[in-house]
Amino acid sequence: MDSSSLTCKKLTVIAVLAVLIQVFGLALFVLGFFPVKPALSGFSGVESFYPPGADSAEFQNTTNLSDSQLKYLYQELSLVPPLFDRLILMVIDGLPAEFVLGKDGEPPPKPFQEAMPYTQSLLSKGRAIGYHAKAAPPTVTMPRLKAMVSGAVGGFLDVAFNFNTQALLDDNIIVQFLKVGWKLVMHGDDTWLKLFPGMFSRHDGASSFFVKDTVQVDQNVSRHLVDELSRADWSLLILHYLGLDHVGHLGGRSSVLMAPKLREMDEVIKMIDLNSLPTNNNDQGRTLLLVVSDHGMTENGNHGGSSFEETDSLALFIGPTKFGSTSGTPNKANQVDLASTLALLFGVPIPKNNVGMLMPETFKSLTVDQQLRLLELNSWQLLRLLEAQLPGLVCENFSCDNFRDDGSERTRGYSNLEETFCCLYMKASDLHRSWKSGEEKRSASGDNRHSVLMAYHNFLRTASEWLSHRATDKPVGQLIFGVAAMLVSCLILLSLLFLLGKQVFSEQNQQFSSANNDLSWWHLDEVFILVVIVIVVISMGSSSLVEEEQYIWHFMTSSLYLLSLRKVMQHIVTRTEQNTSATLGLKTNDYIQICSIFVILISGRFLRGWHQGGVNWTNLPDISKWLEQVGSTYIKLFQLVSVIILVNISLVSLMWSRRSKKNFMTVVSLMHLFPGWLVLHYITKYQDVAFSTGSYDATLMAQIIYVVLGFCSTAIVVAVPWCIPFQNRTVSVPEVQRKAWGLCFRDSAYVIGLSYVYYWSLLQLLLQQPVNSMPVLFLFLQVLACIWYSSGSNQHRRQWVEVAALYYMGMAGHFGLGNTNTLATIDVAGAFIGVLNHSTILSGVLMFIITYASPMLYLLSMVMYNSVKDTSSFIISEKGNIGSLLKRTLGFPCLVPLGLNSILLIAYTIVLLLMRNHLFVWSVFSPKFLYICATTVCVCVGVSVVASTMIYISLVLTYREKLHTHTD
């Protein structure tokens, strides 16, 4: 396609088509790379108590058996009587194991240790045994509950399904308990009700996403305790406490509410334990209290990633008598080990898709024969799963005569995985068979017993690790097709960008004299823009640079504007050397540009030092940590100052639109002032109680602010193009009319663009964490400085460079607000400001608004950016053709963000495909890919808003011009 034939209509149609192709390809890739994890269908039954490959004719028909008959059949086949009869599963959401068990051999922090005296006494007496149960990422509630009850590792996209939980259809211990006649009761997080609909005889659910509530959400659980503990009609009681997780989201690990909440949980454990002890001597049976957490939390209270703090979940077994080792050294396990351990403790089949191994310390009270029998059952279950995953796993085909397990890497030295697994299993099975046949020699040979136990443990550990880390088979054809579609989309967008740039370059060569034809040369800042993309793409292949991406953006944006400062100074020096006298306008323009660059650099430095982002350096001091240490009073002071400065700057900026009607601009100023006052009022009166119980007034006030912001922004967008007056309407000279049209167009874009940026910043001051108020103000100042810098650079800076610079600033600001490439930094608490009843969609939208505050701010500023560009020479109002104007005003502001994002998207998609077997594919590369997908949505939404606004302004002004012409 020739650049001269690139009309506005063609540009729009092809660009929209390219975006649709990109979305289609991205959807294909996401569904292919993150599929729903395949699982074995059906539920375990009597076959679990027979070795794999056993003749099914030997299995007893259980179709006509009652629940109690099936229960006794399982016990008979198991050969090991259940250790317990009833289970109380207490889930303390978000509790890190180190709060109870300590870390690296050190006891828990003293405030937390003193907050849980009863629990610590149980551990010291040996009545409780604790585990650091490592949770797999993503560390959010729903997939972690699935892992605990099914023993299976869920898919990574469970982090998205966490907000819209569906029923669990895979085999799990809840269903196994139901099959033997257990009656189930649940109080707490309603995720259980969504996972297991209709399975609980009694329940009282509470939403886990309403993080403002830290008190009532737990009281709703504890109020049922006395009644439930006095009843004998249940076998499984689930108590899911959410308050501690909510405390973390609101104030982090060091919150003043953390120790009181731990004390409250300790009292609950004490009440349950003291009320359960009598039941162990009567017909209600022996009761096991299992205290678990679904995940941990970072220092600031968030979770979702793969750091030790987030994956360090608790598993605490509390029995009626001495239960486990009293060595004082906490045990380590995986969270998926809970399913097989509970199944064997209570004599039911292990779920089919379980990849965990039993926790051996919980079975120390059993005889050696019984322990070996349970290890055998666990081995049979994992061997069946291995046979389903590896079709070539037929142990009769392998000879393991030369097999040695010397403690080295177990998969090394063998021809394939199948041989390794078979040899490890057959070694354990042969030793077990030899043990059973040599009863008379057992007492004299403790080494033989140890050998059998170790052989089973080696097989179970090897199989469990492989099954847990095995990458799900991916449809290669679908992935390649998705990548190809995104690549085609990227090439189309870049081709459009190249053709548009070529056309603009040709027009500029005609406009400017030969003295200014330096546009034909590539300047340093233009080359640097491309270098930034290359560096970012290269860095995507390094897990460390992905974790610390913020350093790249901060450094590159600062360097870019230092180059811009150098360029401005060069023009001043060149003008001086040529003895060219500068007019007052040129001197003013130089001062504005230099001051704008300094505002950008200084604000950027504050943003860089406000948060120590990333993963590896979050412990270093920064401004936000200092503010949190000095107290909330200073943070609130910064908030108030930020709002006041923001409102005043917006009012002053409105004065620059001097061609507007005075009365109309007064109304616009009031529409800026009133929402600012509301936000100021909310911060002073309601912010402190926004997350407390009974915060209805605060919620209502936030909703009022949402409505006012929405109304004011809509009203300004709709009304401004109609109310900005045409200048010199009585003059019939076409050039004067075109200039008047252009001035009205620029004024409309200026007022609307400024309103977009201002209202978005006000919304962020309401939603962001209080400590982020000043960074929001710095972002607002940076946007205005970037716009004013661009207003004077028409002759020595290309438009695509300016738009790319705005895009880069948006990315730097994204990290400046404390965001990272881990899911743990997503601000969940802010997503519930103004939300009275939990709404997945509304909270999701608010979460997106908070996370992408900076990129969207800079995208919205494109409307204001267009207002500072002289567009009068591109308007052909005589023919009513506004295509030339729209192509020049929307071409680069829309194509550059879309093109840059498409480069990063396709580059990282290829990186993710190449890294699919990398050790950190799920913990580092996959979360980053989700962020890039969300950034793609942000860019598409932002570009759509900008395009719609500019098209609306143009259509209204054209319609007004036609009315004026007909009237005359």
mmCIF file of N, CA and C in Angstrom, residues 656-660 720-721 724-726 738-754 787-788 790-792 794 863-875 885 889 950 953-954 957:
data_model
loop_
_atom_site.group_PDB
_atom_site.id
_atom_site.type_symbol
_atom_site.label_atom_id
_atom_site.label_comp_id
_atom_site.label_asym_id
_atom_site.label_seq_id
_atom_site.Cartn_x
_atom_site.Cartn_y
_atom_site.Cartn_z
ATOM 1 N N TRP A 656 -5.856 28.455 30.871
ATOM 2 C CA TRP A 656 -5.118 28.551 29.615
ATOM 3 C C TRP A 656 -6.059 28.500 28.421
ATOM 4 N N SER A 657 -7.258 27.983 28.649
ATOM 5 C CA SER A 657 -8.234 27.961 27.557
ATOM 6 C C SER A 657 -8.952 29.298 27.536
ATOM 7 N N ARG A 658 -8.274 30.335 27.049
ATOM 8 C CA ARG A 658 -8.770 31.702 27.155
ATOM 9 C C ARG A 658 -9.824 32.052 26.113
ATOM 10 N N ARG A 659 -9.976 31.188 25.097
ATOM 11 C CA ARG A 659 -10.936 31.509 24.049
ATOM 12 C C ARG A 659 -12.349 31.041 24.383
ATOM 13 N N SER A 660 -12.519 30.397 25.516
ATOM 14 C CA SER A 660 -13.814 29.863 25.890
ATOM 15 C C SER A 660 -14.669 30.937 26.558
ATOM 16 N N VAL A 720 -18.702 20.329 26.019
ATOM 17 C CA VAL A 720 -17.624 21.242 25.634
ATOM 18 C C VAL A 720 -17.591 21.531 24.134
ATOM 19 N N PRO A 721 -17.657 20.529 23.232
ATOM 20 C CA PRO A 721 -17.605 20.872 21.795
ATOM 21 C C PRO A 721 -18.757 21.757 21.340
ATOM 22 N N ILE A 724 -17.778 25.659 23.289
ATOM 23 C CA ILE A 724 -16.586 26.446 22.952
ATOM 24 C C ILE A 724 -16.917 27.284 21.722
ATOM 25 N N PRO A 725 -16.768 28.597 21.781
ATOM 26 C CA PRO A 725 -17.198 29.457 20.653
ATOM 27 C C PRO A 725 -16.184 29.451 19.512
ATOM 28 N N PHE A 726 -16.704 29.605 18.278
ATOM 29 C CA PHE A 726 -15.847 29.864 17.121
ATOM 30 C C PHE A 726 -15.420 31.335 17.171
ATOM 31 N N ARG A 738 -10.877 28.295 8.683
ATOM 32 C CA ARG A 738 -10.199 27.033 9.016
ATOM 33 C C ARG A 738 -9.399 27.185 10.310
ATOM 34 N N LYS A 739 -8.759 28.343 10.459
ATOM 35 C CA LYS A 739 -7.991 28.564 11.686
ATOM 36 C C LYS A 739 -8.903 28.626 12.910
ATOM 37 N N ALA A 740 -10.066 29.280 12.753
ATOM 38 C CA ALA A 740 -11.021 29.348 13.865
ATOM 39 C C ALA A 740 -11.529 27.960 14.221
ATOM 40 N N TRP A 741 -11.797 27.163 13.191
ATOM 41 C CA TRP A 741 -12.234 25.760 13.422
ATOM 42 C C TRP A 741 -11.163 24.998 14.195
ATOM 43 N N GLY A 742 -9.916 25.174 13.763
ATOM 44 C CA GLY A 742 -8.812 24.477 14.426
ATOM 45 C C GLY A 742 -8.627 24.923 15.859
ATOM 46 N N LEU A 743 -8.765 26.219 16.130
ATOM 47 C CA LEU A 743 -8.627 26.709 17.505
ATOM 48 C C LEU A 743 -9.732 26.163 18.389
ATOM 49 N N CYS A 744 -10.943 26.088 17.865
ATOM 50 C CA CYS A 744 -12.058 25.531 18.633
ATOM 51 C C CYS A 744 -11.833 24.051 18.903
ATOM 52 N N PHE A 745 -11.316 23.358 17.901
ATOM 53 C CA PHE A 745 -10.996 21.938 18.064
ATOM 54 C C PHE A 745 -9.953 21.740 19.154
ATOM 55 N N ARG A 746 -8.916 22.561 19.143
ATOM 56 C CA ARG A 746 -7.843 22.421 20.138
ATOM 57 C C ARG A 746 -8.334 22.781 21.530
ATOM 58 N N ASP A 747 -9.153 23.821 21.643
ATOM 59 C CA ASP A 747 -9.695 24.203 22.952
ATOM 60 C C ASP A 747 -10.581 23.102 23.529
ATOM 61 N N SER A 748 -11.408 22.514 22.675
ATOM 62 C CA SER A 748 -12.280 21.426 23.135
ATOM 63 C C SER A 748 -11.452 20.244 23.611
ATOM 64 N N ALA A 749 -10.460 19.874 22.821
ATOM 65 C CA ALA A 749 -9.595 18.756 23.208
ATOM 66 C C ALA A 749 -8.836 19.068 24.487
ATOM 67 N N TYR A 750 -8.436 20.326 24.652
ATOM 68 C CA TYR A 750 -7.678 20.708 25.849
ATOM 69 C C TYR A 750 -8.535 20.558 27.108
ATOM 70 N N VAL A 751 -9.731 21.106 27.091
ATOM 71 C CA VAL A 751 -10.601 21.053 28.279
ATOM 72 C C VAL A 751 -10.997 19.614 28.594
ATOM 73 N N ILE A 752 -11.381 18.870 27.565
ATOM 74 C CA ILE A 752 -11.779 17.474 27.793
ATOM 75 C C ILE A 752 -10.581 16.647 28.250
ATOM 76 N N GLY A 753 -9.429 16.819 27.595
ATOM 77 C CA GLY A 753 -8.242 16.055 27.979
ATOM 78 C C GLY A 753 -7.798 16.361 29.391
ATOM 79 N N LEU A 754 -7.810 17.652 29.759
ATOM 80 C CA LEU A 754 -7.450 18.032 31.128
ATOM 81 C C LEU A 754 -8.434 17.428 32.122
ATOM 82 N N ILE A 787 3.076 17.304 28.383
ATOM 83 C CA ILE A 787 2.224 17.995 27.406
ATOM 84 C C ILE A 787 2.815 19.356 27.065
ATOM 85 N N TRP A 788 3.243 20.100 28.078
ATOM 86 C CA TRP A 788 3.792 21.433 27.819
ATOM 87 C C TRP A 788 5.118 21.344 27.102
ATOM 88 N N SER A 790 5.813 19.047 24.891
ATOM 89 C CA SER A 790 5.453 18.718 23.512
ATOM 90 C C SER A 790 4.879 19.917 22.771
ATOM 91 N N SER A 791 4.306 20.877 23.505
ATOM 92 C CA SER A 791 3.670 22.028 22.857
ATOM 93 C C SER A 791 4.668 22.902 22.116
ATOM 94 N N GLY A 792 5.933 22.831 22.509
ATOM 95 C CA GLY A 792 6.918 23.686 21.867
ATOM 96 C C GLY A 792 7.925 22.936 21.034
ATOM 97 N N ASN A 794 7.332 21.297 18.001
ATOM 98 C CA ASN A 794 6.808 20.949 16.681
ATOM 99 C C ASN A 794 7.902 20.830 15.629
ATOM 100 N N VAL A 863 -5.525 12.919 24.555
ATOM 101 C CA VAL A 863 -6.520 13.903 24.129
ATOM 102 C C VAL A 863 -5.973 15.306 24.369
ATOM 103 N N MET A 864 -5.421 15.524 25.544
ATOM 104 C CA MET A 864 -4.826 16.825 25.857
ATOM 105 C C MET A 864 -3.595 17.078 24.994
ATOM 106 N N TYR A 865 -2.849 16.037 24.711
ATOM 107 C CA TYR A 865 -1.666 16.162 23.856
ATOM 108 C C TYR A 865 -2.044 16.699 22.480
ATOM 109 N N ASN A 866 -3.162 16.215 21.930
ATOM 110 C CA ASN A 866 -3.599 16.679 20.617
ATOM 111 C C ASN A 866 -3.934 18.168 20.616
ATOM 112 N N SER A 867 -4.309 18.690 21.782
ATOM 113 C CA SER A 867 -4.734 20.087 21.847
ATOM 114 C C SER A 867 -3.577 21.060 21.719
ATOM 115 N N VAL A 868 -2.349 20.605 21.981
ATOM 116 C CA VAL A 868 -1.205 21.514 21.939
ATOM 117 C C VAL A 868 -0.503 21.458 20.594
ATOM 118 N N LYS A 869 -1.034 20.674 19.657
ATOM 119 C CA LYS A 869 -0.458 20.586 18.328
ATOM 120 C C LYS A 869 -1.250 21.464 17.360
ATOM 121 N N ASP A 870 -0.540 22.186 16.519
ATOM 122 C CA ASP A 870 -1.186 23.070 15.555
ATOM 123 C C ASP A 870 -1.721 22.229 14.400
ATOM 124 N N THR A 871 -3.038 22.116 14.323
ATOM 125 C CA THR A 871 -3.667 21.262 13.310
ATOM 126 C C THR A 871 -4.406 22.059 12.250
ATOM 127 N N SER A 872 -4.271 23.369 12.261
ATOM 128 C CA SER A 872 -5.063 24.192 11.339
ATOM 129 C C SER A 872 -4.729 23.919 9.890
ATOM 130 N N SER A 873 -3.479 23.528 9.611
ATOM 131 C CA SER A 873 -3.081 23.318 8.223
ATOM 132 C C SER A 873 -3.604 22.001 7.659
ATOM 133 N N PHE A 874 -4.194 21.165 8.483
ATOM 134 C CA PHE A 874 -4.674 19.864 8.015
ATOM 135 C C PHE A 874 -6.191 19.814 7.898
ATOM 136 N N ILE A 875 -6.855 20.960 8.064
ATOM 137 C CA ILE A 875 -8.314 20.982 8.064
ATOM 138 C C ILE A 875 -8.815 21.484 6.716
ATOM 139 N N LEU A 885 -7.629 15.645 9.305
ATOM 140 C CA LEU A 885 -7.413 16.036 10.708
ATOM 141 C C LEU A 885 -7.350 14.823 11.623
ATOM 142 N N THR A 889 -4.322 13.629 13.976
ATOM 143 C CA THR A 889 -4.480 13.741 15.436
ATOM 144 C C THR A 889 -4.591 12.382 16.117
ATOM 145 N N MET A 950 -11.973 12.168 20.214
ATOM 146 C CA MET A 950 -11.545 13.042 19.128
ATOM 147 C C MET A 950 -12.526 13.011 17.958
ATOM 148 N N ILE A 953 -15.573 15.118 18.993
ATOM 149 C CA ILE A 953 -15.295 16.558 18.904
ATOM 150 C C ILE A 953 -15.349 17.016 17.447
ATOM 151 N N SER A 954 -14.740 16.250 16.581
ATOM 152 C CA SER A 954 -14.697 16.624 15.167
ATOM 153 C C SER A 954 -16.080 16.641 14.548
ATOM 154 N N LEU A 957 -18.113 19.716 15.903
ATOM 155 C CA LEU A 957 -17.659 20.981 15.328
ATOM 156 C C LEU A 957 -18.006 21.080 13.847
#
